[in-house]
mmCIF file of C-alpha atoms in Angstrom:
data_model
loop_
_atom_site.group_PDB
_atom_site.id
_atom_site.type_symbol
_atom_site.label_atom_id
_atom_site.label_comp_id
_atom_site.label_asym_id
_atom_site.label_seq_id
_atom_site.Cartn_x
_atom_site.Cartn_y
_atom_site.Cartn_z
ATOM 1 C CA UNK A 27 131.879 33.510 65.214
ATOM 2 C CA UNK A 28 127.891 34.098 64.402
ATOM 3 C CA UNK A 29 125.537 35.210 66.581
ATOM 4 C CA UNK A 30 124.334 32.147 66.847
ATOM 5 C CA UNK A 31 127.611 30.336 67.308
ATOM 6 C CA UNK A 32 128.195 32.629 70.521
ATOM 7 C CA UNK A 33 124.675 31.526 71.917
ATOM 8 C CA UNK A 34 125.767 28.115 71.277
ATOM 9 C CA UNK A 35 129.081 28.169 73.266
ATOM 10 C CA UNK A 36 128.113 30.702 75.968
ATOM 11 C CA UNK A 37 125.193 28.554 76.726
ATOM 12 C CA UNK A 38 126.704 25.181 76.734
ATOM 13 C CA UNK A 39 129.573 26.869 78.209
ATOM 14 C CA UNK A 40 127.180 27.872 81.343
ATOM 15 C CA UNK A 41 125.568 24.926 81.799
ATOM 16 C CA UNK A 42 128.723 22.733 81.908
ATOM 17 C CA UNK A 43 130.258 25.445 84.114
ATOM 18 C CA UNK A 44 127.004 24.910 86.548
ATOM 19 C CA UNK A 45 127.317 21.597 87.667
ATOM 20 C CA UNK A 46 131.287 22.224 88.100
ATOM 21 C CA UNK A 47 130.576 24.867 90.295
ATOM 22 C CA UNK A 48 127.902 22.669 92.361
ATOM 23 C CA UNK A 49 130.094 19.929 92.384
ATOM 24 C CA UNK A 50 132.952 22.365 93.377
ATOM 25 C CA UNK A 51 130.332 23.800 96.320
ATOM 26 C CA UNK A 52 129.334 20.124 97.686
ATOM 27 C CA UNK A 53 133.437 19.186 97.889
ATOM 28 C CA UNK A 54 135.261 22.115 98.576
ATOM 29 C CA UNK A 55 138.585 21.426 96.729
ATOM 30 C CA UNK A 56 141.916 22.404 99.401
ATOM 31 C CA UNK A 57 144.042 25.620 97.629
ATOM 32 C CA UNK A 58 146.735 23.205 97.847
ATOM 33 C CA UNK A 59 144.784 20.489 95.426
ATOM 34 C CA UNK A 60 146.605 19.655 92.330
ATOM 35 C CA UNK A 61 144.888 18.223 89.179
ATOM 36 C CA UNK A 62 145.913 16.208 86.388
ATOM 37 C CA UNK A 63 144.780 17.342 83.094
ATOM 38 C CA UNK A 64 144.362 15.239 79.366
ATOM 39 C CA UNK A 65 143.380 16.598 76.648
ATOM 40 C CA UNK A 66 143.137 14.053 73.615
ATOM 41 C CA UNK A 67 142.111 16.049 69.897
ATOM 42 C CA UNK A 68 140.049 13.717 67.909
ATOM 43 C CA UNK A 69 140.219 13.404 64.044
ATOM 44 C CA UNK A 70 139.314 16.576 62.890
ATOM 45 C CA UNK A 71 139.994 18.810 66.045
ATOM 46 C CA UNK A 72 144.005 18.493 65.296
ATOM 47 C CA UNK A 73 144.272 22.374 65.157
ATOM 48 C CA UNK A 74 142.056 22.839 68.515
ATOM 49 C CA UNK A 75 144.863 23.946 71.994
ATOM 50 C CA UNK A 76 146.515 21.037 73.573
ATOM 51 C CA UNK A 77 146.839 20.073 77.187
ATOM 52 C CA UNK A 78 149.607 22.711 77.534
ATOM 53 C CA UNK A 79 148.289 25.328 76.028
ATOM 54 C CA UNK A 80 144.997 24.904 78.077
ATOM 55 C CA UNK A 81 146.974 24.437 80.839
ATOM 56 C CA UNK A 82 148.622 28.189 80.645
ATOM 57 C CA UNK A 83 145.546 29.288 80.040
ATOM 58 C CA UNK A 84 144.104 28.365 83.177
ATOM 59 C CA UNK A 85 147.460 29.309 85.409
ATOM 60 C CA UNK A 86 146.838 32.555 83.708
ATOM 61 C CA UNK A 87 143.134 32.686 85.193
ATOM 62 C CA UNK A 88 144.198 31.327 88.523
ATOM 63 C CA UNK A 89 147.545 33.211 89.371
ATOM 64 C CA UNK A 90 148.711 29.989 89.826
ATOM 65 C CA UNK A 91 149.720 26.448 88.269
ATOM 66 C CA UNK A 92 147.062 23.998 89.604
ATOM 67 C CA UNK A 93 148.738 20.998 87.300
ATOM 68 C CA UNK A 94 150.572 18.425 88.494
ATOM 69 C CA UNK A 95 151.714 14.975 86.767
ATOM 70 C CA UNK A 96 150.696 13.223 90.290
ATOM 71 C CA UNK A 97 147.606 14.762 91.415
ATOM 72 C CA UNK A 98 145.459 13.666 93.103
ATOM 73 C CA UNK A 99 142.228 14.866 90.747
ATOM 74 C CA UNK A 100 141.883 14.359 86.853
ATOM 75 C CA UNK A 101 139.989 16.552 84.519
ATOM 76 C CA UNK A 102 139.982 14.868 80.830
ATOM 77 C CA UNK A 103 139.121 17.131 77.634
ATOM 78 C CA UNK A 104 137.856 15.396 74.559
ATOM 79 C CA UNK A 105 138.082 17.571 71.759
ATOM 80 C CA UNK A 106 136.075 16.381 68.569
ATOM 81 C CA UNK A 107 135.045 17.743 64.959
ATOM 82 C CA UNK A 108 131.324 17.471 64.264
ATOM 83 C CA UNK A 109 129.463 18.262 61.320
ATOM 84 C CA UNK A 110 130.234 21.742 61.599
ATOM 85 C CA UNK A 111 130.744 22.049 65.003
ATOM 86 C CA UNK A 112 133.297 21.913 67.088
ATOM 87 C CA UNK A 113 132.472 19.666 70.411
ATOM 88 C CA UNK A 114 134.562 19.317 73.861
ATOM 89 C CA UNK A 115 133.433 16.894 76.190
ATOM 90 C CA UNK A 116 134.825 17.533 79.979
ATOM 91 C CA UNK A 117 135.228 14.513 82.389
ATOM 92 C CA UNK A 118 135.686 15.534 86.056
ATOM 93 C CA UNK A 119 136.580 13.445 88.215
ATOM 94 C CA UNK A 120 136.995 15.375 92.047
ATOM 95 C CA UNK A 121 137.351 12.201 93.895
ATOM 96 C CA UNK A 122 139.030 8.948 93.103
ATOM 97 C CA UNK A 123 135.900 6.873 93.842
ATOM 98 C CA UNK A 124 133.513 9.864 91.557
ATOM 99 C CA UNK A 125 131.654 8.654 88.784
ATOM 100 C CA UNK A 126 132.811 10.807 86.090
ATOM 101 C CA UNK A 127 130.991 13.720 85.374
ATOM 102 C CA UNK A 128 130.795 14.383 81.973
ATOM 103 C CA UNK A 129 129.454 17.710 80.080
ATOM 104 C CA UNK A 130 129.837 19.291 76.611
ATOM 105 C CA UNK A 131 130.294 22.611 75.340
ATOM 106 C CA UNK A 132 130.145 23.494 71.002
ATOM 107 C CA UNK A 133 131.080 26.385 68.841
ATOM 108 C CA UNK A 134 129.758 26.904 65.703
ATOM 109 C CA UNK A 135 133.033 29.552 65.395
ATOM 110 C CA UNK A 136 135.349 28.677 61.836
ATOM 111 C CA UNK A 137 138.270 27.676 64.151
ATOM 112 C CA UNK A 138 138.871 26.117 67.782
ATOM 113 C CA UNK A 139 140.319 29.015 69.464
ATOM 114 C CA UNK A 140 137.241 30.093 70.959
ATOM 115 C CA UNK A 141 136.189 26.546 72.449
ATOM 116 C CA UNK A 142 139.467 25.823 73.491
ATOM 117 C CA UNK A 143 139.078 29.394 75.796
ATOM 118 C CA UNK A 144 135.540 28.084 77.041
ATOM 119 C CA UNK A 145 137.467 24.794 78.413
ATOM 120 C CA UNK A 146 139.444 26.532 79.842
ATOM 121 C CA UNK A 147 137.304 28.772 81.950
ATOM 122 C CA UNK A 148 135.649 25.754 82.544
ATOM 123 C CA UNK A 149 138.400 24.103 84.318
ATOM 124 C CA UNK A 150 139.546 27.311 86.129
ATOM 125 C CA UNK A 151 135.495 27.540 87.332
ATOM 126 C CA UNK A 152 136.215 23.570 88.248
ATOM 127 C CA UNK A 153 138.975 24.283 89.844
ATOM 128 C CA UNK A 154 138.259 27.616 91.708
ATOM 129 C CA UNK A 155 134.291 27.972 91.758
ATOM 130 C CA UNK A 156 134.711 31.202 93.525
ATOM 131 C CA UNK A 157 137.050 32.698 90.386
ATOM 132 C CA UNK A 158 135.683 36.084 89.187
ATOM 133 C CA UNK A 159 134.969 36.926 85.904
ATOM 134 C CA UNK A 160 137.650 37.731 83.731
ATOM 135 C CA UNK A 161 137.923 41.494 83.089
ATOM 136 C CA UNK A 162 136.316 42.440 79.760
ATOM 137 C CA UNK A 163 139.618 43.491 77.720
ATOM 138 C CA UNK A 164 139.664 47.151 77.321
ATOM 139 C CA UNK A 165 138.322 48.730 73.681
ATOM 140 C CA UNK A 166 141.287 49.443 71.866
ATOM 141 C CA UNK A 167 142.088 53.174 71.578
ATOM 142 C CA UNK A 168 140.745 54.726 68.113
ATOM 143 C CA UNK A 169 143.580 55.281 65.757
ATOM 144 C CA UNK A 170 144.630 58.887 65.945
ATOM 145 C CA UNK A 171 143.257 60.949 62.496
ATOM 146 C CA UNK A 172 146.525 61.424 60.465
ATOM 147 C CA UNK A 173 147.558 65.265 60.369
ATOM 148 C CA UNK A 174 145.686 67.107 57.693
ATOM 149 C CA UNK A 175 147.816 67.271 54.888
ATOM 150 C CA UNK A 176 150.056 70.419 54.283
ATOM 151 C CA UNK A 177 148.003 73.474 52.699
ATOM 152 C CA UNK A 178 149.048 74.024 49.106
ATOM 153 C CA UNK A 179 151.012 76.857 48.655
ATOM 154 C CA UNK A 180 149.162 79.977 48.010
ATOM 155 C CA UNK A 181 149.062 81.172 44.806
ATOM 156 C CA UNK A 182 151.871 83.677 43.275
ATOM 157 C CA UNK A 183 150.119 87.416 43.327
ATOM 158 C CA UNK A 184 148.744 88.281 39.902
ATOM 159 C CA UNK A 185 150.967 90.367 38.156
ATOM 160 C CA UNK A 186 149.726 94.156 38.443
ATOM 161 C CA UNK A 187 147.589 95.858 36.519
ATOM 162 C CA UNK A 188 149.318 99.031 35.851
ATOM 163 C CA UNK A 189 153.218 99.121 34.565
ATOM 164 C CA UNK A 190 155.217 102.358 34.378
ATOM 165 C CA UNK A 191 158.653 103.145 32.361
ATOM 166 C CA UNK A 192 160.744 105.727 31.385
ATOM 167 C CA UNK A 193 163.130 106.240 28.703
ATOM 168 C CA UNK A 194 165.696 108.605 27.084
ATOM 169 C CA UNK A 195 165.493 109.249 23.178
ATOM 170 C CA UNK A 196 167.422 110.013 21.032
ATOM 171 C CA UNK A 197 165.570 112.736 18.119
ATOM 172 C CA UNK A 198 165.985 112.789 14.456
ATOM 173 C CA UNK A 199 164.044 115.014 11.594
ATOM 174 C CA UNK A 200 164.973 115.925 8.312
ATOM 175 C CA UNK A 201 162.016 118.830 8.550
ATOM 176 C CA UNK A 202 161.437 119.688 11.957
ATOM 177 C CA UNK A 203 163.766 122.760 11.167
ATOM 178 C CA UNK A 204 165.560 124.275 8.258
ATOM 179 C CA UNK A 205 168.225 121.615 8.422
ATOM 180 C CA UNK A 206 167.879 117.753 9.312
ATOM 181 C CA UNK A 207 168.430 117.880 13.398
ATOM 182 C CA UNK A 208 168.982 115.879 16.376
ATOM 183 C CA UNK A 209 167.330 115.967 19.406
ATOM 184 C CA UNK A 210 166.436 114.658 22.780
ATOM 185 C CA UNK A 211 163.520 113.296 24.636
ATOM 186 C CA UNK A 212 162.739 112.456 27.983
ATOM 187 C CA UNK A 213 159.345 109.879 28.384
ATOM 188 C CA UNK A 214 157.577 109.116 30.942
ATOM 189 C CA UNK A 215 154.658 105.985 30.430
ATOM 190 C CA UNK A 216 152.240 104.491 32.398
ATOM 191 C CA UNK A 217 150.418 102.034 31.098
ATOM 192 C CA UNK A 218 147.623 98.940 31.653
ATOM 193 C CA UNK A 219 146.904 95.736 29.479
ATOM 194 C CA UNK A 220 145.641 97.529 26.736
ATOM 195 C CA UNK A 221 145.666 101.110 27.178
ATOM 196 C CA UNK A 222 148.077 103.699 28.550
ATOM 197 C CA UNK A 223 149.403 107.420 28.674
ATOM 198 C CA UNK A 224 153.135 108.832 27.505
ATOM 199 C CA UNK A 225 154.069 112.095 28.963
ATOM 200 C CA UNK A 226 157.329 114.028 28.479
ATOM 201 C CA UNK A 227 159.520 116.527 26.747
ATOM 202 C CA UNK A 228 161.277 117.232 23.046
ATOM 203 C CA UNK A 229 164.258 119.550 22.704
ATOM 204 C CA UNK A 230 165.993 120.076 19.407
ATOM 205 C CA UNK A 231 169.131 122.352 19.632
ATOM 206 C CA UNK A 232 169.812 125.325 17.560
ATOM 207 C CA UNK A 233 170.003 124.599 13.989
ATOM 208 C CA UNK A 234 171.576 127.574 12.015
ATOM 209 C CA UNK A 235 170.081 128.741 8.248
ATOM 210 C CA UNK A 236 172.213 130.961 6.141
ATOM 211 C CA UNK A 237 171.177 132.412 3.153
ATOM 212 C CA UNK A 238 172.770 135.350 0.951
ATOM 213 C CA UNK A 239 170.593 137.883 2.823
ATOM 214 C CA UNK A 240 170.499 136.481 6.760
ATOM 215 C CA UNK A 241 171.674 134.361 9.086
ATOM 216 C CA UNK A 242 168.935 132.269 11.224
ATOM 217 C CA UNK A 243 168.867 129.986 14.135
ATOM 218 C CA UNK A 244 165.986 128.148 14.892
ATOM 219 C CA UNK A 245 165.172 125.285 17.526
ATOM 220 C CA UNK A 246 162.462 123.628 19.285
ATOM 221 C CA UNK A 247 161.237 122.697 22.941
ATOM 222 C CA UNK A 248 157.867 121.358 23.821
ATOM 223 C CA UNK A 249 156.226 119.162 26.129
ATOM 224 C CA UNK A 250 153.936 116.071 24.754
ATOM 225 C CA UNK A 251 151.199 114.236 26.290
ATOM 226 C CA UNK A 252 149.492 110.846 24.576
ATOM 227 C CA UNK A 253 147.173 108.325 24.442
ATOM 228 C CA UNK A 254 148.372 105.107 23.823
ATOM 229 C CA UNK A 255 147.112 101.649 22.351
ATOM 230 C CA UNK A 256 148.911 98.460 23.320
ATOM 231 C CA UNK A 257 149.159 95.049 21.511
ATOM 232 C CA UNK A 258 148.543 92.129 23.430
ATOM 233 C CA UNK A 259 151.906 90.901 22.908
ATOM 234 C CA UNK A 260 154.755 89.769 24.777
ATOM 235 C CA UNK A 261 158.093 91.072 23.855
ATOM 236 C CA UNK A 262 158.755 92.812 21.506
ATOM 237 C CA UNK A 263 155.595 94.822 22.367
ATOM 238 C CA UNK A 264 153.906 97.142 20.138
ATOM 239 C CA UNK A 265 152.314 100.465 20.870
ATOM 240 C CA UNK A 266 150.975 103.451 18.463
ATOM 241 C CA UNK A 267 150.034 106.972 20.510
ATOM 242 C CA UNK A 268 148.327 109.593 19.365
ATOM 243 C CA UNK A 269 148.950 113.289 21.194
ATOM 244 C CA UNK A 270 149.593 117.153 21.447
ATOM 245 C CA UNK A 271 152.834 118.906 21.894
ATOM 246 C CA UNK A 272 152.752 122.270 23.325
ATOM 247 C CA UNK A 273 156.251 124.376 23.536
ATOM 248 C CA UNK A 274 157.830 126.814 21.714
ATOM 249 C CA UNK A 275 159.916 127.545 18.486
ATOM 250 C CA UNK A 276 163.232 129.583 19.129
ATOM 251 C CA UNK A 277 164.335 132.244 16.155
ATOM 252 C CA UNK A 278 167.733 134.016 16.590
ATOM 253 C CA UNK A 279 168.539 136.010 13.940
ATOM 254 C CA UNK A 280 172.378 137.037 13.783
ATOM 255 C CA UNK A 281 172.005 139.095 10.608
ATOM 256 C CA UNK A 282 170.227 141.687 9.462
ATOM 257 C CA UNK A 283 168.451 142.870 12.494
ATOM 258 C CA UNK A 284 165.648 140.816 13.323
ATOM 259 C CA UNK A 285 162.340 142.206 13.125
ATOM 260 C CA UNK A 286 160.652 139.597 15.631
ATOM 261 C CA UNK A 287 163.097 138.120 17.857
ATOM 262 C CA UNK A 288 162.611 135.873 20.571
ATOM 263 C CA UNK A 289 160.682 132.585 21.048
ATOM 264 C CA UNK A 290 157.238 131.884 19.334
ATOM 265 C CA UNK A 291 154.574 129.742 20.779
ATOM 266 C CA UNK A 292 154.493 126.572 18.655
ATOM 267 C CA UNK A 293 151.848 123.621 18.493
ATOM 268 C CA UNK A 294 151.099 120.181 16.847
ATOM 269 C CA UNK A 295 149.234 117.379 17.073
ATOM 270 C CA UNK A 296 151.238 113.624 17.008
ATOM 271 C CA UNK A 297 150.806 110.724 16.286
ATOM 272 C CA UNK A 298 153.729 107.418 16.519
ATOM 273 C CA UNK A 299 154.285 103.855 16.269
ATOM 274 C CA UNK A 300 156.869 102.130 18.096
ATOM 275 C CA UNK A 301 158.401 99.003 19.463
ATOM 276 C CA UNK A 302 160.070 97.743 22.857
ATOM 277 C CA UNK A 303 162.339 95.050 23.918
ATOM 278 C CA UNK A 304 163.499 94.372 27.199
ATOM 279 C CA UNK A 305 166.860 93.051 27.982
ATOM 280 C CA UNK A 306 168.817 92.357 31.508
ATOM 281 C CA UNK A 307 165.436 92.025 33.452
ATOM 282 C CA UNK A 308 163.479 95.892 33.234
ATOM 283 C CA UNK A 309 165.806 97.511 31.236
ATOM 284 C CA UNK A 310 164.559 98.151 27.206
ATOM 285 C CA UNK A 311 165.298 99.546 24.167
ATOM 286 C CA UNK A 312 162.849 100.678 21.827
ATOM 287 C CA UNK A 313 162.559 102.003 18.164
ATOM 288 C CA UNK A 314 159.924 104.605 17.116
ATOM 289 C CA UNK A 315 158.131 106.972 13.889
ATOM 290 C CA UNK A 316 156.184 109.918 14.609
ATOM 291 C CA UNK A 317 154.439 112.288 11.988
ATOM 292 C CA UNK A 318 153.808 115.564 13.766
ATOM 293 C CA UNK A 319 151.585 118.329 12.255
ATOM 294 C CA UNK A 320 152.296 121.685 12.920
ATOM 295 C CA UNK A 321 148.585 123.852 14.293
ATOM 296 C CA UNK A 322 150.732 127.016 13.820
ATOM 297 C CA UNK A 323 153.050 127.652 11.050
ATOM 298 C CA UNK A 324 155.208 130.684 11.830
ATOM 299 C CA UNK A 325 156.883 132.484 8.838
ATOM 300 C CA UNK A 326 160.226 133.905 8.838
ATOM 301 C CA UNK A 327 160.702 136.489 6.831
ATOM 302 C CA UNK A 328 164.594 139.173 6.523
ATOM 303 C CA UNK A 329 162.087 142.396 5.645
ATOM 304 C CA UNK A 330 158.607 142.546 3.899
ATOM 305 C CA UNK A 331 159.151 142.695 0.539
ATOM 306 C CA UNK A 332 160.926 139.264 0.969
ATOM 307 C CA UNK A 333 160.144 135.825 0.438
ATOM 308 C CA UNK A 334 160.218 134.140 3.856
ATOM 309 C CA UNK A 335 163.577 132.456 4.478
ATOM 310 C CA UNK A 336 162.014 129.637 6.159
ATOM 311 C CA UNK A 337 158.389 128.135 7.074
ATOM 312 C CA UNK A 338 157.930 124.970 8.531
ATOM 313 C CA UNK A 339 155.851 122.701 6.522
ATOM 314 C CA UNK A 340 152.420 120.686 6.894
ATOM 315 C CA UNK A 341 153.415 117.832 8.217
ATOM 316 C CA UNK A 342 156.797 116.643 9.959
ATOM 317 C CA UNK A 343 158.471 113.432 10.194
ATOM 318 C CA UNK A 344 160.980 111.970 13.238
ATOM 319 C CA UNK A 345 162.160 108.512 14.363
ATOM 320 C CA UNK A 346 163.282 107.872 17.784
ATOM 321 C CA UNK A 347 165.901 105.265 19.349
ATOM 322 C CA UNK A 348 165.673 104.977 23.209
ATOM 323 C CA UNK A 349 166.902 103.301 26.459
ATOM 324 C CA UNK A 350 164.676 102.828 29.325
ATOM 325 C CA UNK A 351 163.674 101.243 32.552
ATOM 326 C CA UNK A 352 160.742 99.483 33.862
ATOM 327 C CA UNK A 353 159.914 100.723 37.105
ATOM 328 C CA UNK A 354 157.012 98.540 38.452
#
């Protein structure tokens, strides 16, 4: 209903409630009064409340049933359609010998609920003049505010920054020493997205040189430190170092008597390429070159007047199989 459609019916609604309650006042009704009521719905007003549902309405007001088939007072409700308002027309009739009393109330609402309510506090205020108001209905509570939804999960931690491995190699040179050799390595690698360090050790066992005049042994252990360059690749990943190793060369000579026995302090600079795969989670294998150049060149030599028996050469070539772990 409008605004103005509630002026409407509120104020018709009062002033037909008015002279109920002053007809009410001049002929107090008894408590034990019962009323006949008829309610007749004109063309039009067919889907305004009838006479019984008008009638609940007021028991409802009144805590009690006032209605009666052979009382002894009528009301009569005419309930009409016009223009576009809706119209009921109240005749009271307290007495048998009353004029009837006849009063309207309208509602400009879109449908007849709300004038059928203002009869019937009408008749209630007919009926019972000294009725209170009916309680306002209470506000409705406010919806509860829905749970805020779940957090997101947080993010998974970013992967760190710095990885470190070792591995065991496996050594080969064809002229490291007098004879093509094995040896071992133990590395140790540390390394970021791009750049990195490889620490560790070399040892090649004894390798034995024979010649008509003398009989040599010769090996090699050294430590190596480098600095390494890393591809931005996932597996296989691809590294190249370049180092120092810093150890010593071992000479035995079995025959004739050596002149300088005994270890010699050996050396080189490095530099390799190599390449990793990982397998069963941090375990890898990888596959290396290295070219290492000798900074001192010893020369071995049965007596002075001799040509040297052996002298290792400029520049010295090894591959490298390994088997490592990830440990970060």
């Amino acid at each position: 209903m409008g605004a103005a459609s509630r002026v409407r019916a509120h104020s018709s609604l009062l002033a037909g409630t008015s002279l109920l309650l002053a007809l009410a006042v001049s002929r107090p009704a008894s408590a034990e009064s019962s009323y006949r009521l008829q309610v007749v719905r004109a063309d039009g007003a067919g889907s305004c409340p009838s006479a019984s549902q008008i009638e609940r309405d007021v028991a409802q007001r009144l805590g009690r049933n006032p209605f009666s088939e052979e009382g002894e007072r009528g009301i009569d409700v005419l309930l009409t359609r016009s223009e576009a308002k809706w119209v009921a027309k109240l005749y009271l009739r307290i007495e048998a010998s009353d004029t009837d009393a006849a009063r309207s109330i309208e509602s400009e609402a879109a449908d007849c609920s709300e004038l059928g309510k203002s009869v019937a506090l009408a008749v209630a205020l007919a009926i019972a003049p000294d009725l209170p108001p009916a309680p306002a209905p209470e506000p409705k509570p406010e919806p509860a505010c829905p749970p805020p939804p779940p957090l997101p999960p947080p993010p998974p931690p970013p992967p760190p920054s710095l990885h470190g491995a070792f591995a065991a190699r496996l050594l080969f040179s064809p002229n490291l020493l007098p004879n093509s050799s094995l040896g071992a390595s133990l590395s140790v690698t540390f390394r970021g997205d791009l750049v990195g360090a490889n620490f560790g050790g070399i040892f090649y066992p004894e390798s034995h040189l024979r010649t008509a005049d003398a009989h040599l042994g010769f090996g090699v252990s050294a430590a190596f430190a480098s600095g390494c360059l890393w591809a931005r690749v996932q597996d296989p990943q691809v590294w190249s170092c370049i180092g120092a190793r810093v150890g010593a060369l071992h000479s035995t000579v079995y025959a004739p008597l050596p002149e300088q026995p005994g270890d010699h302090f050996w050396w080189a600079a490095s530099s390799e390429l190599s390449v990793r795969q990982h397998f069963l989670g941090r375990a890898f294998l990888e596959l290396g070159a290295a070219a290492v150049f000798p900074l001192l060149r010893h020369r071995f030599e049965v007596d002075a007047s001799s040509s040297p028996v052996y002298e290792q050469g400029p520049a010295v070539v090894e591959g490298f199989a390994g088997l490592g772990l990830r440990i970060d």
